[in-house]
Short mmCIF file of N, CA and C in Angstrom, two decimals:
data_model
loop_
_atom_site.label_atom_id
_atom_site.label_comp_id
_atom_site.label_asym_id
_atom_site.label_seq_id
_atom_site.Cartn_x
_atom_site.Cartn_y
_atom_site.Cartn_z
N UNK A 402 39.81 31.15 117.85
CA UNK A 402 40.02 32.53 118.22
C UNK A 402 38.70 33.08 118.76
N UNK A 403 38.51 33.82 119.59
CA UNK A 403 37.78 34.39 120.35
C UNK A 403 37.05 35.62 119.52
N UNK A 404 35.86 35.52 119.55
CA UNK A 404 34.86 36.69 118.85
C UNK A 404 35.23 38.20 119.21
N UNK A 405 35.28 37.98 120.17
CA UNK A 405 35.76 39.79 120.52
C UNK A 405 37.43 39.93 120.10
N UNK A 406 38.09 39.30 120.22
CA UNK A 406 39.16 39.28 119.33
C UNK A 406 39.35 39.90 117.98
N UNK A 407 38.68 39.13 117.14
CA UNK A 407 38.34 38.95 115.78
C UNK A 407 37.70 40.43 115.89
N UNK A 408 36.68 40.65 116.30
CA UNK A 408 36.09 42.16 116.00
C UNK A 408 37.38 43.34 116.64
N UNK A 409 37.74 43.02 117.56
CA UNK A 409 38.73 44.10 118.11
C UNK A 409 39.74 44.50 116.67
N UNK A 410 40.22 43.44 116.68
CA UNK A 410 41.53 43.42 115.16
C UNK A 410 40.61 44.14 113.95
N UNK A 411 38.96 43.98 113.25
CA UNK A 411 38.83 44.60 112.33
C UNK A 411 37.95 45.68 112.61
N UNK A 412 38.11 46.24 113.66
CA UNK A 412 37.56 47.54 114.54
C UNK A 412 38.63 48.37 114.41
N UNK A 413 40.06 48.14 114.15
CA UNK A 413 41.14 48.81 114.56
C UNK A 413 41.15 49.05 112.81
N UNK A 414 41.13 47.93 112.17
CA UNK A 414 41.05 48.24 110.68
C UNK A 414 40.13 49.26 109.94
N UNK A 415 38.81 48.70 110.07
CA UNK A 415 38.14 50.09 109.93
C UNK A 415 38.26 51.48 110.42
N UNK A 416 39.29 51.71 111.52
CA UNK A 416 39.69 52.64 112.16
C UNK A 416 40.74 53.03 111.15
N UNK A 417 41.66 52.47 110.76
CA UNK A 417 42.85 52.67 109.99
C UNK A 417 42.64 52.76 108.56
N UNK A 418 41.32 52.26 107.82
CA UNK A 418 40.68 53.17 106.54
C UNK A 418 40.30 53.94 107.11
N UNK A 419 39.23 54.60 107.91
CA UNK A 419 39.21 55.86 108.18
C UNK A 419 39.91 57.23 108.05
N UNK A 420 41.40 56.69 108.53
CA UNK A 420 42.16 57.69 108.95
C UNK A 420 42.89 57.79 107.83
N UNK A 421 43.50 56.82 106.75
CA UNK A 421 43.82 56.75 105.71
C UNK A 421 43.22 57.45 104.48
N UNK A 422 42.04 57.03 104.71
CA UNK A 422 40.87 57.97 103.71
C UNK A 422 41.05 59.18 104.13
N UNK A 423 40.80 59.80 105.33
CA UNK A 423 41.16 61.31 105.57
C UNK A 423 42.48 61.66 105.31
N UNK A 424 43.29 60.72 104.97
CA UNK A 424 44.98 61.36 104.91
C UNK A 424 44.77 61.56 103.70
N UNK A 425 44.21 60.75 102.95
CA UNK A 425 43.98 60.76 101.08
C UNK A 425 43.44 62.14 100.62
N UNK A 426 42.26 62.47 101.08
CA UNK A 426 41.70 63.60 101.15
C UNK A 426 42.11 64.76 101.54
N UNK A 427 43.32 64.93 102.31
CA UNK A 427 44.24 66.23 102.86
C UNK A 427 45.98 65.92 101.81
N UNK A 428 45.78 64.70 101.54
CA UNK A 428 46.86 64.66 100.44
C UNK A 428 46.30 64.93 99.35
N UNK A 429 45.71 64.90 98.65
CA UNK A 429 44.74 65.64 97.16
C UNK A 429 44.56 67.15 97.88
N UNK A 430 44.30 67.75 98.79
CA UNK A 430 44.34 68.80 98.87
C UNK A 430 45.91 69.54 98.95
N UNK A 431 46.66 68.87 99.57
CA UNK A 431 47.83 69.22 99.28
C UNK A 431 49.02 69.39 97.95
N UNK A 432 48.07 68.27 96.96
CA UNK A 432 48.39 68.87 96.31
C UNK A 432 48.26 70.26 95.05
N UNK A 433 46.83 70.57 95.28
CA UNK A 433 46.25 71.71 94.89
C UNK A 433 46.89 73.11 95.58
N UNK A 434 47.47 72.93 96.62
CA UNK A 434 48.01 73.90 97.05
C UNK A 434 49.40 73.95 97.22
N UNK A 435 49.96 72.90 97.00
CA UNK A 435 51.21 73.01 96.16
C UNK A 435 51.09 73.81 94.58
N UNK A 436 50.45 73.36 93.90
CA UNK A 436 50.11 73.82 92.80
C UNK A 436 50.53 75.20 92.61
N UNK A 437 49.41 75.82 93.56
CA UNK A 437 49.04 77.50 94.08
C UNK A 437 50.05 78.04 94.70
N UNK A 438 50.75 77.29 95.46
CA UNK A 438 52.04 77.66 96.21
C UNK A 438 51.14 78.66 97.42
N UNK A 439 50.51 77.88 98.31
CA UNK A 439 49.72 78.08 99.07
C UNK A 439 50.82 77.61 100.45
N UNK A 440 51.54 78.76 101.07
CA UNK A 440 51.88 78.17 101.79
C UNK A 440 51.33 77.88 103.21
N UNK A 441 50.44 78.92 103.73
CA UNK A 441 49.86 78.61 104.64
C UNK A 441 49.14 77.58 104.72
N UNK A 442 48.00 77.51 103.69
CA UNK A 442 47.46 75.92 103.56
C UNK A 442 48.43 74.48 103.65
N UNK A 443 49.38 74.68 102.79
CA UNK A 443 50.29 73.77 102.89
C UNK A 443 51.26 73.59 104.66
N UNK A 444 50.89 74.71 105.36
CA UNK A 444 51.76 74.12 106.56
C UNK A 444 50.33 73.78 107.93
N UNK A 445 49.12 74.50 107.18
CA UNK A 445 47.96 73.34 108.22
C UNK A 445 47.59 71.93 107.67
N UNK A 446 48.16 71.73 106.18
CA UNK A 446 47.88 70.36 106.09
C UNK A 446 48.74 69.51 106.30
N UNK A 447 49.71 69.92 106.24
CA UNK A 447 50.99 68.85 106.68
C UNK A 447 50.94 68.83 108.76
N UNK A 448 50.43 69.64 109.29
CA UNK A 448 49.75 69.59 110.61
C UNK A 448 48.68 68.69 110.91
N UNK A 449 47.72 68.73 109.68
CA UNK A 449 46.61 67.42 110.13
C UNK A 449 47.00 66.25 109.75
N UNK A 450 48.42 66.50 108.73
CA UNK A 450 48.73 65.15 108.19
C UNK A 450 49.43 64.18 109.35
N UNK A 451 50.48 64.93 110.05
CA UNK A 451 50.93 64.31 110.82
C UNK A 451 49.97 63.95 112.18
N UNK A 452 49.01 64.87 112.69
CA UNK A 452 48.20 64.16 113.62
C UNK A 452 47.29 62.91 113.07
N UNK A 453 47.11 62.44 111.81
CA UNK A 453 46.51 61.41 111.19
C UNK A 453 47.61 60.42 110.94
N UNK A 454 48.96 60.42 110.84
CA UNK A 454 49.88 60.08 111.14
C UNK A 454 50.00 59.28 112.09
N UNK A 455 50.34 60.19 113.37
CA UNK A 455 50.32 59.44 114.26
C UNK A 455 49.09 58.97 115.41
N UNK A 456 48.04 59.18 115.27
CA UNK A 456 46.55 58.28 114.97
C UNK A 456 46.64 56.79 114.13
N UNK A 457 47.40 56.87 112.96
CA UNK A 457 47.64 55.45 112.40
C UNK A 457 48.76 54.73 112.89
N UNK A 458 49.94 55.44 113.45
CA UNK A 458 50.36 54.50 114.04
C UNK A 458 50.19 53.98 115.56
N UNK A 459 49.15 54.63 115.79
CA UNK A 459 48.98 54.51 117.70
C UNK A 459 48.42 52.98 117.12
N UNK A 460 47.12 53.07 116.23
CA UNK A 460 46.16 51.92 115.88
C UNK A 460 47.00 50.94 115.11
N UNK A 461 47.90 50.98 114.77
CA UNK A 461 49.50 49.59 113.92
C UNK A 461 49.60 49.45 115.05
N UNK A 462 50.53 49.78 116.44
CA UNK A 462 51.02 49.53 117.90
C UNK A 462 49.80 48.49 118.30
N UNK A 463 48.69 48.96 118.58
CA UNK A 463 47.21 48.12 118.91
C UNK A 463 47.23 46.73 118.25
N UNK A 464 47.23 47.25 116.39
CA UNK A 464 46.87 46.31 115.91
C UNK A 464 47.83 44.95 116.25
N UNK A 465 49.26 45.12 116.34
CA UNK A 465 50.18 44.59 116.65
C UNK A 465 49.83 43.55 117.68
N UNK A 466 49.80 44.30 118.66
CA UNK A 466 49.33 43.62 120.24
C UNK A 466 47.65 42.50 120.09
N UNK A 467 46.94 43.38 119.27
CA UNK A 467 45.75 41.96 118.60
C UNK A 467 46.15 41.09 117.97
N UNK A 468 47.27 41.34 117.16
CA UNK A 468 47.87 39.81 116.60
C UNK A 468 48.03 38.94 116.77
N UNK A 469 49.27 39.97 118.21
CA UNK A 469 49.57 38.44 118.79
C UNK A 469 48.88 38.08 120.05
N UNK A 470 47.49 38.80 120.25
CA UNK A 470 46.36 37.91 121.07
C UNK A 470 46.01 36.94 119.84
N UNK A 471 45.86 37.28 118.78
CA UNK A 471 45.30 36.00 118.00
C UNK A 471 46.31 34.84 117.77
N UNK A 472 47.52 35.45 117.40
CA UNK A 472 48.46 33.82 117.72
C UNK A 472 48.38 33.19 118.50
N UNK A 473 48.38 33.72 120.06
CA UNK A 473 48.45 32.52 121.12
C UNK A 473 46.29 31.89 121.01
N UNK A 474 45.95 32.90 120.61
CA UNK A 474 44.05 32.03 120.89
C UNK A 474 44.29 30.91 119.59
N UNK A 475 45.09 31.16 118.93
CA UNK A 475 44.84 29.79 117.50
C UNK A 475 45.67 28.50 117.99
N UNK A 476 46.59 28.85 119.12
CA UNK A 476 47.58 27.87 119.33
C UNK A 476 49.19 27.72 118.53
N UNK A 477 49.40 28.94 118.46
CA UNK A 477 50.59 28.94 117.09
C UNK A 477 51.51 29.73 118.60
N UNK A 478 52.93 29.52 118.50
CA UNK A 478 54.03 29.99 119.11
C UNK A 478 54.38 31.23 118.26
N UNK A 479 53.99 32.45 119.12
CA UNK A 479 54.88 33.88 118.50
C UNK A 479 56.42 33.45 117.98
N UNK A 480 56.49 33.77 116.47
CA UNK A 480 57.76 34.21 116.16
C UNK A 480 57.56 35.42 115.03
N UNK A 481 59.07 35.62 114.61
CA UNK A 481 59.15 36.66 113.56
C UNK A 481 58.38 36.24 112.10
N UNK A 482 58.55 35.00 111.76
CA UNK A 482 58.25 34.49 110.79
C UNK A 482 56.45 34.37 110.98
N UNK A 483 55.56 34.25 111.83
CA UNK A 483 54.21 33.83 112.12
C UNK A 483 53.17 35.36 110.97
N UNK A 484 52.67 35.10 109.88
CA UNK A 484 51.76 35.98 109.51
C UNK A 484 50.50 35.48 109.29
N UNK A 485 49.68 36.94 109.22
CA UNK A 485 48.12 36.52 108.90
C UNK A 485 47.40 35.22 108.78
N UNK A 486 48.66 35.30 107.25
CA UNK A 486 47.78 33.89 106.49
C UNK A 486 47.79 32.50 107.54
N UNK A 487 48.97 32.53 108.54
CA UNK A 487 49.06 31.44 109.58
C UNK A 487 48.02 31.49 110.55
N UNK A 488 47.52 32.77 110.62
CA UNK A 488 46.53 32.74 112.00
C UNK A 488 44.95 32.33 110.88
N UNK A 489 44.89 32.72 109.86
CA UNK A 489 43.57 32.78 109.18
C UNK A 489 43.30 31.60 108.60
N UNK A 490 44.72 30.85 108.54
CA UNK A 490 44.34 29.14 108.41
C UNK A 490 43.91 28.46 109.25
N UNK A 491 43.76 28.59 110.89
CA UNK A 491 43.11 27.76 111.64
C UNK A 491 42.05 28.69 112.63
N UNK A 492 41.57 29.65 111.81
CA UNK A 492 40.26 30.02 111.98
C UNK A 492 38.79 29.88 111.53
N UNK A 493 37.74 29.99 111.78
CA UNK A 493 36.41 29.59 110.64
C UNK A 493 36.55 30.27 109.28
N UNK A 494 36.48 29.97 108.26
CA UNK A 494 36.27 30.19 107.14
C UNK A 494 36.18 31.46 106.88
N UNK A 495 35.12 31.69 107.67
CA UNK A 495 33.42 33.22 107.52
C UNK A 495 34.89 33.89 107.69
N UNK A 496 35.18 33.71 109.46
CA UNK A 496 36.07 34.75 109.76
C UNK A 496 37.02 35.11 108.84
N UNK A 497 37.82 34.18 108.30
CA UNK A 497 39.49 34.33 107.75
C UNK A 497 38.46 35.45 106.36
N UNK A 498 37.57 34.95 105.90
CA UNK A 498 37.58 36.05 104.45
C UNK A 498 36.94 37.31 105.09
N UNK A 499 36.38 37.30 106.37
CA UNK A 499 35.85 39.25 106.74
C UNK A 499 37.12 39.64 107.33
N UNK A 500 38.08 38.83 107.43
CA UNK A 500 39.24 39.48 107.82
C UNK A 500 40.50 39.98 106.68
N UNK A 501 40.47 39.07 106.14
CA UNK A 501 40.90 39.26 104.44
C UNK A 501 40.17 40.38 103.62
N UNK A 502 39.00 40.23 103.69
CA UNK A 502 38.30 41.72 103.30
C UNK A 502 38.98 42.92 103.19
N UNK A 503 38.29 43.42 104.88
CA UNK A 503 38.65 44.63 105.72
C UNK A 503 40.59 44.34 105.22
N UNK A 504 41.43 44.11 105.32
CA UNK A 504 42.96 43.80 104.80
C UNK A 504 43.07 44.40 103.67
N UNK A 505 42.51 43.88 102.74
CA UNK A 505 42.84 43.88 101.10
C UNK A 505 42.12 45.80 101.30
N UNK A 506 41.03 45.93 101.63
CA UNK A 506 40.47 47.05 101.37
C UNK A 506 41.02 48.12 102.02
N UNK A 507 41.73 47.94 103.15
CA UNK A 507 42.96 48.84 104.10
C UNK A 507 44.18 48.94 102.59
N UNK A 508 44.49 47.86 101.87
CA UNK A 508 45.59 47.87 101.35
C UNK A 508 45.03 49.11 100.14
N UNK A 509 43.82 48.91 99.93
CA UNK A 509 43.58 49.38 98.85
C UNK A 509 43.57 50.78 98.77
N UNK A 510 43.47 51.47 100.22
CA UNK A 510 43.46 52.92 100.52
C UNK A 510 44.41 53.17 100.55
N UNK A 511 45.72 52.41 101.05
CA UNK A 511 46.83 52.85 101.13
C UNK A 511 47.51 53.50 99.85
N UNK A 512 47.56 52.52 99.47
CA UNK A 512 47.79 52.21 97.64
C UNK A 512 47.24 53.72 96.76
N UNK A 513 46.49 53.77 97.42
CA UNK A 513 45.77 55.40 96.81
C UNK A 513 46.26 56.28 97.38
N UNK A 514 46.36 56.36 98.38
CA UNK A 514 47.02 57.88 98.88
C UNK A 514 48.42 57.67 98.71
N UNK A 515 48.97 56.47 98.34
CA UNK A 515 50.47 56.67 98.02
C UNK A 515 50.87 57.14 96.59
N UNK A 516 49.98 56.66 95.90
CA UNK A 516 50.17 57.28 94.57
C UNK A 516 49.75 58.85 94.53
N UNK A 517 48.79 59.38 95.05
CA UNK A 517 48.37 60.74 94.88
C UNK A 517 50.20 61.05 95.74
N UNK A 518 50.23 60.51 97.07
CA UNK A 518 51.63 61.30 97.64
C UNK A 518 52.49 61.31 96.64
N UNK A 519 53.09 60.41 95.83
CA UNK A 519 53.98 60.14 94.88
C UNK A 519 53.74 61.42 93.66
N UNK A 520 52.61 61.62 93.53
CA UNK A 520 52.34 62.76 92.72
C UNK A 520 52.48 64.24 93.13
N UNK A 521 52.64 64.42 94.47
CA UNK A 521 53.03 65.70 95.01
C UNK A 521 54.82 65.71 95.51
N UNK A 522 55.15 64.51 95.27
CA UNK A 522 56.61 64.51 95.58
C UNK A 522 57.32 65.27 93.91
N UNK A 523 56.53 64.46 93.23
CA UNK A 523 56.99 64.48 91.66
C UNK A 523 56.46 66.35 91.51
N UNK A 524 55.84 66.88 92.37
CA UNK A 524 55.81 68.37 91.74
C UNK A 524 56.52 69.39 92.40
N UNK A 525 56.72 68.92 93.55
CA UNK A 525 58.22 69.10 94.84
C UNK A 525 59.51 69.63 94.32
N UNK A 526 59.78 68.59 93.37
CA UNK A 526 61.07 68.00 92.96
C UNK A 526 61.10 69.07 91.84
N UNK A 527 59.69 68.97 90.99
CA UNK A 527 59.87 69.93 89.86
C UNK A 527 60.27 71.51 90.42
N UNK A 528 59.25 71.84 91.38
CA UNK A 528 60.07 72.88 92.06
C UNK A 528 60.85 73.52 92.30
N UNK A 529 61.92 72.27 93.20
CA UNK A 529 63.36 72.92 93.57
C UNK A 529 63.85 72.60 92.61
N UNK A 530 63.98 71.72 91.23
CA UNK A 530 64.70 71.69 90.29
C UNK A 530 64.47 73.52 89.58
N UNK A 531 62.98 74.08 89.58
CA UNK A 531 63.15 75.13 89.11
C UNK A 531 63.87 76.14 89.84
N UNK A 532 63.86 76.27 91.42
CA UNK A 532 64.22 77.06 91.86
C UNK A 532 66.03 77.32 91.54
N UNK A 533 66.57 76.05 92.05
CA UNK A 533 68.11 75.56 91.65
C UNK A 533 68.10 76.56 90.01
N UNK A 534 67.56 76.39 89.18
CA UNK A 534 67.75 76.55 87.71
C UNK A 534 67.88 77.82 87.74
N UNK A 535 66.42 78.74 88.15
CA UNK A 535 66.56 80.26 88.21
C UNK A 535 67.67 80.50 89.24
N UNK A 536 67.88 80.51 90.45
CA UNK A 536 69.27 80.35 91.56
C UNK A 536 70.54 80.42 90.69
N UNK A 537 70.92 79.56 89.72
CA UNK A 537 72.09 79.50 89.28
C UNK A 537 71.99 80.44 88.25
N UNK A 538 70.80 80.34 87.01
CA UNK A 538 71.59 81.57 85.84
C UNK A 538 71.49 83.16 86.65
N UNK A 539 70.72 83.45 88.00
CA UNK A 539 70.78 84.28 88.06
C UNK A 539 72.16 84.60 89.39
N UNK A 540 72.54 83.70 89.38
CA UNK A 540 74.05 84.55 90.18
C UNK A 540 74.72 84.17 89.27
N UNK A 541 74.82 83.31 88.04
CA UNK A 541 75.75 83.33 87.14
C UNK A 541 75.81 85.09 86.10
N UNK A 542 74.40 85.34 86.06
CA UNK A 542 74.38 86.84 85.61
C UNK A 542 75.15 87.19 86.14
N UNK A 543 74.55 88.09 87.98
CA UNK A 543 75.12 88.62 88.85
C UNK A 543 76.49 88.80 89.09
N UNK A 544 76.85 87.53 88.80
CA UNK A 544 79.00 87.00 88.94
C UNK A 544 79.34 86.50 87.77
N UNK A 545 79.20 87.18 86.38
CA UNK A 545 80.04 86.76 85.63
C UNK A 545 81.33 86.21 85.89
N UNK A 546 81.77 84.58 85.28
CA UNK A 546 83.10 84.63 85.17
C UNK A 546 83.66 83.76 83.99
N UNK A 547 84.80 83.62 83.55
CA UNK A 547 85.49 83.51 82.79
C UNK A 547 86.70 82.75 82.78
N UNK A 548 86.47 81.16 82.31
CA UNK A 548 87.72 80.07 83.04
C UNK A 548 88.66 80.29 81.58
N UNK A 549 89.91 80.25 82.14
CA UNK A 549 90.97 80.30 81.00
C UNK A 549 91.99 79.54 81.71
N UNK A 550 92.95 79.11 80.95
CA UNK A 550 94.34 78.22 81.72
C UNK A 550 95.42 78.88 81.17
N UNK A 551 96.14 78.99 82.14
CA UNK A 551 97.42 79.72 81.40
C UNK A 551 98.56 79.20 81.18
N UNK A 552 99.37 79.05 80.35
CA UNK A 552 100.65 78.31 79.80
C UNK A 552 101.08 76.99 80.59
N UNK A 553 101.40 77.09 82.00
CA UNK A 553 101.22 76.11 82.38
C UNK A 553 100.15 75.10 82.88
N UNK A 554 98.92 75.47 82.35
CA UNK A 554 97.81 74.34 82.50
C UNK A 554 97.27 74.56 84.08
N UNK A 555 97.34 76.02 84.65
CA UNK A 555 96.60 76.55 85.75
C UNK A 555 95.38 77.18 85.38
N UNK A 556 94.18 76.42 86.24
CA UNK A 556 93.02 77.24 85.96
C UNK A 556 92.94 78.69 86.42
N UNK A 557 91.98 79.43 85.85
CA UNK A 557 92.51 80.71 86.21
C UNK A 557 91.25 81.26 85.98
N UNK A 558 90.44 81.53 86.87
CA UNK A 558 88.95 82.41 86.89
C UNK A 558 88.71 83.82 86.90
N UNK A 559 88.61 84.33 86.02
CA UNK A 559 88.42 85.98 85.72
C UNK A 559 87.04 86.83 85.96
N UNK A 560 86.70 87.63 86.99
CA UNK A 560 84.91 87.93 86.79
C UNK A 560 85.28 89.23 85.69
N UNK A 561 83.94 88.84 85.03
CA UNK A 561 83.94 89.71 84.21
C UNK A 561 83.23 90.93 84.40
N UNK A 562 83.09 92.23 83.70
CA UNK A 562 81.83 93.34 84.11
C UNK A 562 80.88 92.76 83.75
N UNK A 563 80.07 93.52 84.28
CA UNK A 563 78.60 93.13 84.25
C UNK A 563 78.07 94.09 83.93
N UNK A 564 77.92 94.34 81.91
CA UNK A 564 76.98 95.27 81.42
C UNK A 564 76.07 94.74 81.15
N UNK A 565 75.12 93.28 81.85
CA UNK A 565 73.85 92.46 81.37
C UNK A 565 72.76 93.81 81.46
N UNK A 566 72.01 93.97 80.10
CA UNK A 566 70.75 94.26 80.52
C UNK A 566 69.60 93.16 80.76
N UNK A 567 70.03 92.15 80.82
CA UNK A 567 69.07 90.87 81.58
C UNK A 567 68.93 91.34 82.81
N UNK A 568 67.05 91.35 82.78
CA UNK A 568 66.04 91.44 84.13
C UNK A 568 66.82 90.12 84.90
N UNK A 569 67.14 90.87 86.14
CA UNK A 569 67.57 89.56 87.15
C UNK A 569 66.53 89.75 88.11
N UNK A 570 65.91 90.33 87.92
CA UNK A 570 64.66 90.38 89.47
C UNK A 570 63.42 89.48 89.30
N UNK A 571 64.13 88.35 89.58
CA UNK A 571 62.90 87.44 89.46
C UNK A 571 62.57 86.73 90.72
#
């Protein structure tokens, strides 16, 4: 495989921790302002998120196309089945582990900002589960009703008055 090759492919990698690390860093901020219920913050970071977004996938498209310059420089026939470990077996040594490196250490950023994401999904969820919760007892206040069946086994829904002195203004 060809030297400028080899650097092109972990030029694109270090490019792609980069951008990963900054997604990590606007995802930990996101979730502090979830927290706060910050919504303005929350709709410029989901703005830088997606331009870091798609910055990582312009550099996957790239990285792609270096691949498979490195399949055909090793002598291997492109298929679906052809990975890494196939191209890094009939490369120099040095190379296959600074390429394995930069890999494992891309994986390792990922891996981090997916768990912090996973942690702002999990406070998301708590969210609309609260919102749903207050939503329902408070139109259940609002619309009292009252299921009864009558002789012949017809449901039969009655609203009731509504003398609640339950605060509904929430």
């Amino acid at each position: 495989m060809k030297k400028q090759t080899k650097e092109k492919f972990l030029n694109i990698i270090i490019e792609q921790k980069k951008l990963y690390s900054s997604l990590k860093e606007l995802i930990s901020t996101e979730y502090k302002a979830l927290a706060d219920k910050d919504i303005k913050s929350i709709d410029d970071i989901i703005k830088r998120q997606n331009e870091i977004i798609s910055s990582i996938k312009k550099l996957e498209d790239e990285k792609g196309l270096v691949f498979d310059l490195m399949i055909s420089e090793v002598g291997l026939q492109k298929t679906n089945t052809i990975k890494l470990g196939d191209v890094l077996a009939r490369i120099d040594i040095k190379d296959a582990r600074e390429i394995e490196d930069a890999i494992k250490e891309l994986i390792n950023i990922v891996k981090e900002t997916e768990l912090i994401n996973q942690k702002n999904t999990g406070l998301l969820k708590n969210y609309i589960e609260y919102v749903d919760f207050v939503r329902n007892i408070k139109n259940k206040i609002e619309n009292p009703t009252q299921i009864t069946y009558t002789k012949d086994g017809q449901k039969k829904t009655e609203t009731i008055r509504n003398d609640s002195k339950f605060d509904t203004k929430i």
